[in-house]
Amino acid sequence: MMTTNNGIVAGTGLAVRLEDVWFSYGEASFRFDAEFAAGRITAIMGPSGSGKSTLLNLVAGFEKPSAGKVLIGGIDVDNAPPSARPMSMVFQENNLFAHLSVEGNVGLGRSPSLKLTSADRHAVAEALARVGLDGKEKRLPRELSGGERQRVALARVLLRDRPVLLLDEPFASLGPALRDDMLDLVADIHAERHMTVLFVTHQPEDARRIGQGIVFVDEGRVAATGPAADFFDRSGPDAFRRYIGDRGGSVAGSQHIARKRT
Ligand SMILES: Nc1ncnc2c1ncn2[C@@H]1O[C@H](COP(=O)(O)OP(=O)(O)OP(=O)(O)O)[C@@H](O)[C@H]1O
């Protein structure tokens, strides 16, 4: 375990808890009660519009509960803006600043003003090598493929080294083989850093590949939670099986999906 210069404990996860959190967007109302165990990868699944991104945004601090608490590592983060919360977030797109090079975008993970020491620069280079982007340091985001852009975002996650990682469908626009590569990269990073990962996905294959637990969100509520293995056999909750579609004897082709060890 290591403490970074802003006092955040790196190299380990922190539990995330939503304690009877209420929130609404006009008529769309949400009430979340959920616990995400420290150091685990939890896939958040559920129908479109059920509130998965809203749940992540409440944890990140982009939205504020009208009642209830968000606790990270047992600490109420109500007054902390997103930048002060011990987490990193990767979205489906627009994770990068268009005018900054690859190394600039990653360097932001260490210093928002990009005043980087030589140790910081070394760390940036190491993170880029780790995600397979060495040699592309000077490129701008528009000179990269979609998968490469997400690799840059993951390199920044490595540099930030926060105990919680929020992933909001980060690989949804990538093809299946590339998606698997990216999921394996997330699993490898997780195996090394043990952060708590909340991973929103519509893909049962992806949830099964790296998810250790599942939180199933339906109509603004957490409708079911449990180990991924239970969700992907016939004993899974009915509403979840209806959502992903029961495919004759196995759920979501579970017999055929290689699970990445985490
Ligand atoms: N900024 C916003 N302003 C108003 N309503 C919003 C806003 N963001 C989301 N909503 C509404 O809140 C509900 C939940 O949206 P959310 O994005 O959390 O769902 P989701 O489960 O992540 O969906 P998807 O799987 O389609 O991404 C939807 O009805 C959506 O229209």
Tab-separated table of C-alpha atoms and ligand atoms in Angstrom:
chain	number	residue	atom	x	y	z
A	1	MET	CA	0.000	0.000	0.000
A	2	MET	CA	1.219	3.471	-0.859
A	3	THR	CA	-0.064	6.944	0.026
A	4	THR	CA	0.033	9.486	-2.794
A	5	ASN	CA	0.893	13.151	-2.287
A	6	ASN	CA	-2.797	14.076	-1.977
A	7	GLY	CA	-3.245	11.614	0.850
A	8	ILE	CA	-5.180	9.045	-1.140
A	9	VAL	CA	-4.294	5.457	-0.468
A	10	ALA	CA	-3.272	3.864	-3.742
A	11	GLY	CA	-2.840	0.245	-4.645
A	12	THR	CA	-6.041	-0.902	-2.991
A	13	GLY	CA	-9.783	-0.532	-3.416
A	14	LEU	CA	-12.323	1.227	-1.256
A	15	ALA	CA	-15.890	0.057	-0.723
A	16	VAL	CA	-18.547	2.192	-2.391
A	17	ARG	CA	-21.929	2.463	-0.724
A	18	LEU	CA	-25.097	4.223	-1.786
A	19	GLU	CA	-27.186	4.499	1.346
A	20	ASP	CA	-30.837	5.060	0.478
A	21	VAL	CA	-29.857	7.612	-2.155
A	22	TRP	CA	-32.752	9.528	-3.732
A	23	PHE	CA	-32.445	11.497	-6.928
A	24	SER	CA	-34.650	12.622	-9.794
A	25	TYR	CA	-34.490	14.104	-13.259
A	26	GLY	CA	-37.952	15.578	-13.526
A	27	GLU	CA	-40.302	12.620	-13.607
A	28	ALA	CA	-37.535	10.024	-13.716
A	29	SER	CA	-36.876	9.133	-10.092
A	30	PHE	CA	-34.197	6.935	-8.620
A	31	ARG	CA	-33.682	5.346	-5.262
A	32	PHE	CA	-30.485	3.391	-4.845
A	33	ASP	CA	-29.326	1.241	-1.991
A	34	ALA	CA	-26.214	-0.665	-2.946
A	35	GLU	CA	-22.831	-1.776	-1.693
A	36	PHE	CA	-19.853	-2.384	-3.959
A	37	ALA	CA	-17.239	-4.418	-2.120
A	38	ALA	CA	-13.699	-3.074	-1.944
A	39	GLY	CA	-11.385	-4.399	-4.619
A	40	ARG	CA	-14.068	-6.188	-6.634
A	41	ILE	CA	-15.231	-5.729	-10.219
A	42	THR	CA	-19.002	-5.323	-10.314
A	43	ALA	CA	-20.871	-5.201	-13.610
A	44	ILE	CA	-23.882	-2.893	-13.531
A	45	MET	CA	-26.489	-4.092	-15.976
A	46	GLY	CA	-30.072	-3.209	-16.754
A	47	PRO	CA	-32.421	-1.943	-19.453
A	48	SER	CA	-31.753	1.279	-21.291
A	49	GLY	CA	-32.934	4.228	-19.191
A	50	SER	CA	-33.023	2.210	-15.955
A	51	GLY	CA	-30.482	4.491	-14.261
A	52	LYS	CA	-27.069	2.836	-14.593
A	53	SER	CA	-25.237	5.989	-15.681
A	54	THR	CA	-27.161	7.988	-13.103
A	55	LEU	CA	-25.877	5.647	-10.402
A	56	LEU	CA	-22.277	6.174	-11.582
A	57	ASN	CA	-22.805	9.935	-11.811
A	58	LEU	CA	-23.988	9.985	-8.198
A	59	VAL	CA	-20.859	8.119	-7.108
A	60	ALA	CA	-18.667	10.411	-9.204
A	61	GLY	CA	-20.329	13.554	-7.857
A	62	PHE	CA	-21.615	14.816	-11.214
A	63	GLU	CA	-25.060	14.575	-9.640
A	64	LYS	CA	-26.016	15.088	-6.006
A	65	PRO	CA	-28.546	13.006	-4.066
A	66	SER	CA	-31.647	14.819	-2.840
A	67	ALA	CA	-31.508	12.473	0.162
A	68	GLY	CA	-29.240	9.690	1.384
A	69	LYS	CA	-25.496	9.318	1.293
A	70	VAL	CA	-22.728	8.160	-0.982
A	71	LEU	CA	-19.893	6.678	1.059
A	72	ILE	CA	-16.496	5.844	-0.369
A	73	GLY	CA	-14.292	3.914	2.016
A	74	GLY	CA	-16.885	4.661	4.708
A	75	ILE	CA	-16.545	8.424	4.235
A	76	ASP	CA	-19.516	10.564	3.186
A	77	VAL	CA	-18.383	12.340	0.011
A	78	ASP	CA	-21.388	14.666	-0.222
A	79	ASN	CA	-19.256	17.807	-0.041
A	80	ALA	CA	-16.477	16.575	-2.292
A	81	PRO	CA	-16.517	17.698	-5.941
A	82	PRO	CA	-15.744	15.017	-8.549
A	83	SER	CA	-12.077	16.002	-8.736
A	84	ALA	CA	-11.629	15.435	-4.997
A	85	ARG	CA	-13.258	12.000	-4.946
A	86	PRO	CA	-10.904	9.018	-4.870
A	87	MET	CA	-11.935	7.730	-8.273
A	88	SER	CA	-11.259	7.782	-11.985
A	89	MET	CA	-13.925	7.492	-14.644
A	90	VAL	CA	-13.850	6.336	-18.260
A	91	PHE	CA	-16.793	7.032	-20.562
A	92	GLN	CA	-17.716	5.553	-23.935
A	93	GLU	CA	-16.092	8.544	-25.661
A	94	ASN	CA	-14.799	12.068	-25.138
A	95	ASN	CA	-12.348	11.046	-22.446
A	96	LEU	CA	-9.525	13.004	-24.031
A	97	PHE	CA	-8.735	16.645	-24.674
A	98	ALA	CA	-8.584	17.052	-28.451
A	99	HIS	CA	-5.790	19.649	-28.382
A	100	LEU	CA	-3.466	17.641	-26.129
A	101	SER	CA	-1.122	14.910	-27.305
A	102	VAL	CA	-1.386	11.371	-26.011
A	103	GLU	CA	1.299	12.024	-23.406
A	104	GLY	CA	-0.370	15.294	-22.400
A	105	ASN	CA	-3.693	13.563	-21.900
A	106	VAL	CA	-2.049	10.913	-19.753
A	107	GLY	CA	0.071	13.455	-17.867
A	108	LEU	CA	-3.133	15.154	-16.700
A	109	GLY	CA	-3.581	12.125	-14.482
A	110	ARG	CA	-0.568	13.280	-12.509
A	111	SER	CA	-0.795	17.065	-12.767
A	112	PRO	CA	-3.822	19.072	-13.997
A	113	SER	CA	-1.468	21.930	-14.959
A	114	LEU	CA	0.829	19.506	-16.779
A	115	LYS	CA	3.823	20.626	-14.740
A	116	LEU	CA	5.469	17.258	-14.880
A	117	THR	CA	8.668	16.253	-13.134
A	118	SER	CA	11.024	13.841	-14.804
A	119	ALA	CA	9.628	11.109	-12.541
A	120	ASP	CA	6.125	12.013	-13.805
A	121	ARG	CA	7.297	11.809	-17.412
A	122	HIS	CA	8.826	8.450	-16.728
A	123	ALA	CA	5.512	7.290	-15.210
A	124	VAL	CA	3.621	8.548	-18.290
A	125	ALA	CA	5.965	6.634	-20.587
A	126	GLU	CA	5.604	3.516	-18.456
A	127	ALA	CA	1.798	3.739	-18.450
A	128	LEU	CA	1.725	4.189	-22.222
A	129	ALA	CA	3.994	1.190	-22.706
A	130	ARG	CA	1.748	-0.789	-20.375
A	131	VAL	CA	-1.324	-0.139	-22.535
A	132	GLY	CA	0.597	-0.792	-25.758
A	133	LEU	CA	0.892	2.790	-26.985
A	134	ASP	CA	4.626	3.387	-26.915
A	135	GLY	CA	5.699	5.254	-30.028
A	136	LYS	CA	2.377	7.150	-30.194
A	137	GLU	CA	3.125	9.674	-27.433
A	138	LYS	CA	3.074	12.744	-29.698
A	139	ARG	CA	-0.135	11.955	-31.549
A	140	LEU	CA	-3.336	13.865	-31.070
A	141	PRO	CA	-6.518	11.965	-30.159
A	142	ARG	CA	-7.894	12.410	-33.691
A	143	GLU	CA	-4.865	10.510	-35.016
A	144	LEU	CA	-5.802	7.416	-32.998
A	145	SER	CA	-8.347	4.635	-33.443
A	146	GLY	CA	-11.268	4.350	-31.024
A	147	GLY	CA	-9.543	1.510	-29.195
A	148	GLU	CA	-6.298	3.461	-28.921
A	149	ARG	CA	-8.148	6.442	-27.464
A	150	GLN	CA	-9.601	4.190	-24.766
A	151	ARG	CA	-6.103	2.870	-24.093
A	152	VAL	CA	-4.970	6.448	-23.479
A	153	ALA	CA	-7.832	6.844	-20.999
A	154	LEU	CA	-6.727	3.637	-19.241
A	155	ALA	CA	-3.123	4.850	-19.134
A	156	ARG	CA	-4.407	7.939	-17.324
A	157	VAL	CA	-6.286	5.657	-14.911
A	158	LEU	CA	-2.963	3.941	-14.175
A	159	LEU	CA	-1.311	7.257	-13.457
A	160	ARG	CA	-4.100	8.546	-11.245
A	161	ASP	CA	-4.010	5.291	-9.303
A	162	ARG	CA	-7.297	5.917	-7.483
A	163	PRO	CA	-8.996	3.264	-5.363
A	164	VAL	CA	-12.249	3.376	-7.361
A	165	LEU	CA	-12.688	3.071	-11.133
A	166	LEU	CA	-16.007	3.919	-12.792
A	167	LEU	CA	-16.448	2.581	-16.316
A	168	ASP	CA	-19.519	3.719	-18.246
A	169	GLU	CA	-19.757	1.445	-21.301
A	170	PRO	CA	-16.161	2.298	-22.209
A	171	PHE	CA	-15.794	-0.283	-24.966
A	172	ALA	CA	-19.322	-0.294	-26.360
A	173	SER	CA	-18.283	1.086	-29.734
A	174	LEU	CA	-15.410	-1.356	-30.264
A	175	GLY	CA	-15.565	-4.643	-32.162
A	176	PRO	CA	-15.746	-7.925	-30.197
A	177	ALA	CA	-12.070	-8.969	-30.420
A	178	LEU	CA	-10.817	-5.528	-29.499
A	179	ARG	CA	-13.361	-5.340	-26.694
A	180	ASP	CA	-11.995	-8.557	-25.264
A	181	ASP	CA	-8.447	-7.146	-25.428
A	182	MET	CA	-9.564	-4.022	-23.604
A	183	LEU	CA	-11.442	-6.019	-20.971
A	184	ASP	CA	-8.349	-8.137	-20.419
A	185	LEU	CA	-6.355	-4.948	-19.970
A	186	VAL	CA	-8.840	-3.748	-17.341
A	187	ALA	CA	-8.646	-7.142	-15.627
A	188	ASP	CA	-4.828	-6.972	-15.640
A	189	ILE	CA	-4.832	-3.458	-14.216
A	190	HIS	CA	-7.306	-4.596	-11.581
A	191	ALA	CA	-5.181	-7.625	-10.688
A	192	GLU	CA	-2.255	-5.269	-10.125
A	193	ARG	CA	-3.996	-2.376	-8.349
A	194	HIS	CA	-7.037	-4.062	-6.756
A	195	MET	CA	-9.215	-1.013	-7.191
A	196	THR	CA	-12.992	-1.241	-6.806
A	197	VAL	CA	-14.449	-1.272	-10.322
A	198	LEU	CA	-18.044	-0.341	-11.200
A	199	PHE	CA	-18.524	-1.328	-14.805
A	200	VAL	CA	-21.705	-0.397	-16.705
A	201	THR	CA	-22.274	-2.672	-19.666
A	202	HIS	CA	-25.100	-4.058	-21.777
A	203	GLN	CA	-22.971	-6.984	-22.906
A	204	PRO	CA	-23.465	-10.189	-20.891
A	205	GLU	CA	-20.232	-11.514	-22.419
A	206	ASP	CA	-18.303	-8.557	-21.013
A	207	ALA	CA	-19.909	-8.815	-17.587
A	208	ARG	CA	-19.112	-12.485	-17.496
A	209	ARG	CA	-15.561	-12.009	-18.705
A	210	ILE	CA	-14.424	-9.691	-15.926
A	211	GLY	CA	-17.372	-9.164	-13.566
A	212	GLN	CA	-17.112	-10.790	-10.157
A	213	GLY	CA	-20.488	-9.505	-9.042
A	214	ILE	CA	-23.563	-8.145	-10.804
A	215	VAL	CA	-25.806	-5.270	-9.790
A	216	PHE	CA	-28.989	-5.335	-11.831
A	217	VAL	CA	-30.720	-1.962	-12.103
A	218	ASP	CA	-34.349	-1.730	-13.176
A	219	GLU	CA	-36.641	1.314	-13.163
A	220	GLY	CA	-34.345	3.431	-11.031
A	221	ARG	CA	-33.793	0.789	-8.346
A	222	VAL	CA	-31.260	-1.922	-7.657
A	223	ALA	CA	-33.474	-4.895	-8.454
A	224	ALA	CA	-30.984	-7.711	-7.745
A	225	THR	CA	-27.354	-8.246	-6.767
A	226	GLY	CA	-25.147	-11.303	-6.477
A	227	PRO	CA	-22.095	-13.161	-7.718
A	228	ALA	CA	-21.782	-13.141	-11.514
A	229	ALA	CA	-21.768	-16.945	-11.612
A	230	ASP	CA	-25.260	-17.046	-10.074
A	231	PHE	CA	-26.628	-14.572	-12.605
A	232	PHE	CA	-25.353	-16.515	-15.562
A	233	ASP	CA	-26.833	-19.873	-14.765
A	234	ARG	CA	-30.492	-20.733	-14.686
A	235	SER	CA	-30.819	-19.687	-11.047
A	236	GLY	CA	-30.384	-15.991	-11.909
A	237	PRO	CA	-33.190	-13.549	-11.139
A	238	ASP	CA	-36.096	-13.744	-13.601
A	239	ALA	CA	-35.996	-10.045	-14.477
A	240	PHE	CA	-32.300	-10.336	-15.316
A	241	ARG	CA	-32.898	-13.390	-17.486
A	242	ARG	CA	-35.664	-11.582	-19.339
A	243	TYR	CA	-33.329	-8.621	-19.866
A	244	ILE	CA	-30.458	-10.581	-21.373
A	245	GLY	CA	-32.587	-13.281	-22.982
A	246	ASP	CA	-32.383	-16.904	-21.928
A	247	ARG	CA	-30.593	-18.791	-24.659
A	248	GLY	CA	-31.721	-22.369	-24.323
A	249	GLY	CA	-29.863	-24.092	-21.516
A	250	SER	CA	-27.239	-21.480	-20.905
A	251	VAL	CA	-27.625	-17.811	-20.313
A	252	ALA	CA	-25.896	-15.519	-22.789
A	253	GLY	CA	-23.864	-18.393	-24.162
A	254	SER	CA	-22.167	-18.770	-20.815
A	255	GLN	CA	-20.743	-22.156	-21.730
A	256	HIS	CA	-18.736	-20.583	-24.513
A	257	ILE	CA	-17.317	-17.479	-22.928
A	258	ALA	CA	-13.808	-17.647	-21.601
A	259	ARG	CA	-13.677	-15.918	-18.282
A	260	LYS	CA	-10.688	-13.725	-17.747
A	261	ARG	CA	-9.143	-14.569	-14.405
A	262	THR	CA	-8.962	-11.577	-12.095
B	1	LIG	N1	-29.169	15.015	-17.666
B	1	LIG	C1	-30.399	14.475	-17.698
B	1	LIG	N2	-31.497	15.258	-17.674
B	1	LIG	C2	-32.745	14.739	-17.674
B	1	LIG	N3	-32.995	13.402	-17.694
B	1	LIG	C3	-31.937	12.577	-17.725
B	1	LIG	C4	-30.599	13.064	-17.723
B	1	LIG	N4	-29.751	12.009	-17.748
B	1	LIG	C5	-30.533	10.906	-17.762
B	1	LIG	N5	-31.841	11.248	-17.753
B	1	LIG	C6	-32.979	10.316	-17.741
B	1	LIG	O1	-32.835	9.470	-16.623
B	1	LIG	C7	-33.148	8.126	-16.960
B	1	LIG	C8	-31.958	7.214	-16.659
B	1	LIG	O2	-30.899	7.557	-17.524
B	1	LIG	P1	-29.508	6.803	-17.464
B	1	LIG	O3	-28.622	7.439	-18.469
B	1	LIG	O4	-29.028	6.739	-16.057
B	1	LIG	O5	-29.942	5.328	-17.914
B	1	LIG	P2	-29.012	4.085	-18.331
B	1	LIG	O6	-29.552	2.913	-17.602
B	1	LIG	O7	-27.574	4.412	-18.139
B	1	LIG	O8	-29.374	3.965	-19.872
B	1	LIG	P3	-28.524	3.451	-21.154
B	1	LIG	O9	-28.344	1.981	-20.949
B	1	LIG	O10	-29.429	3.738	-22.298
B	1	LIG	O11	-27.244	4.221	-21.200
B	1	LIG	C9	-33.578	8.142	-18.410
B	1	LIG	O12	-34.984	8.215	-18.446
B	1	LIG	C10	-32.954	9.403	-18.949
B	1	LIG	O13	-33.736	9.937	-19.997
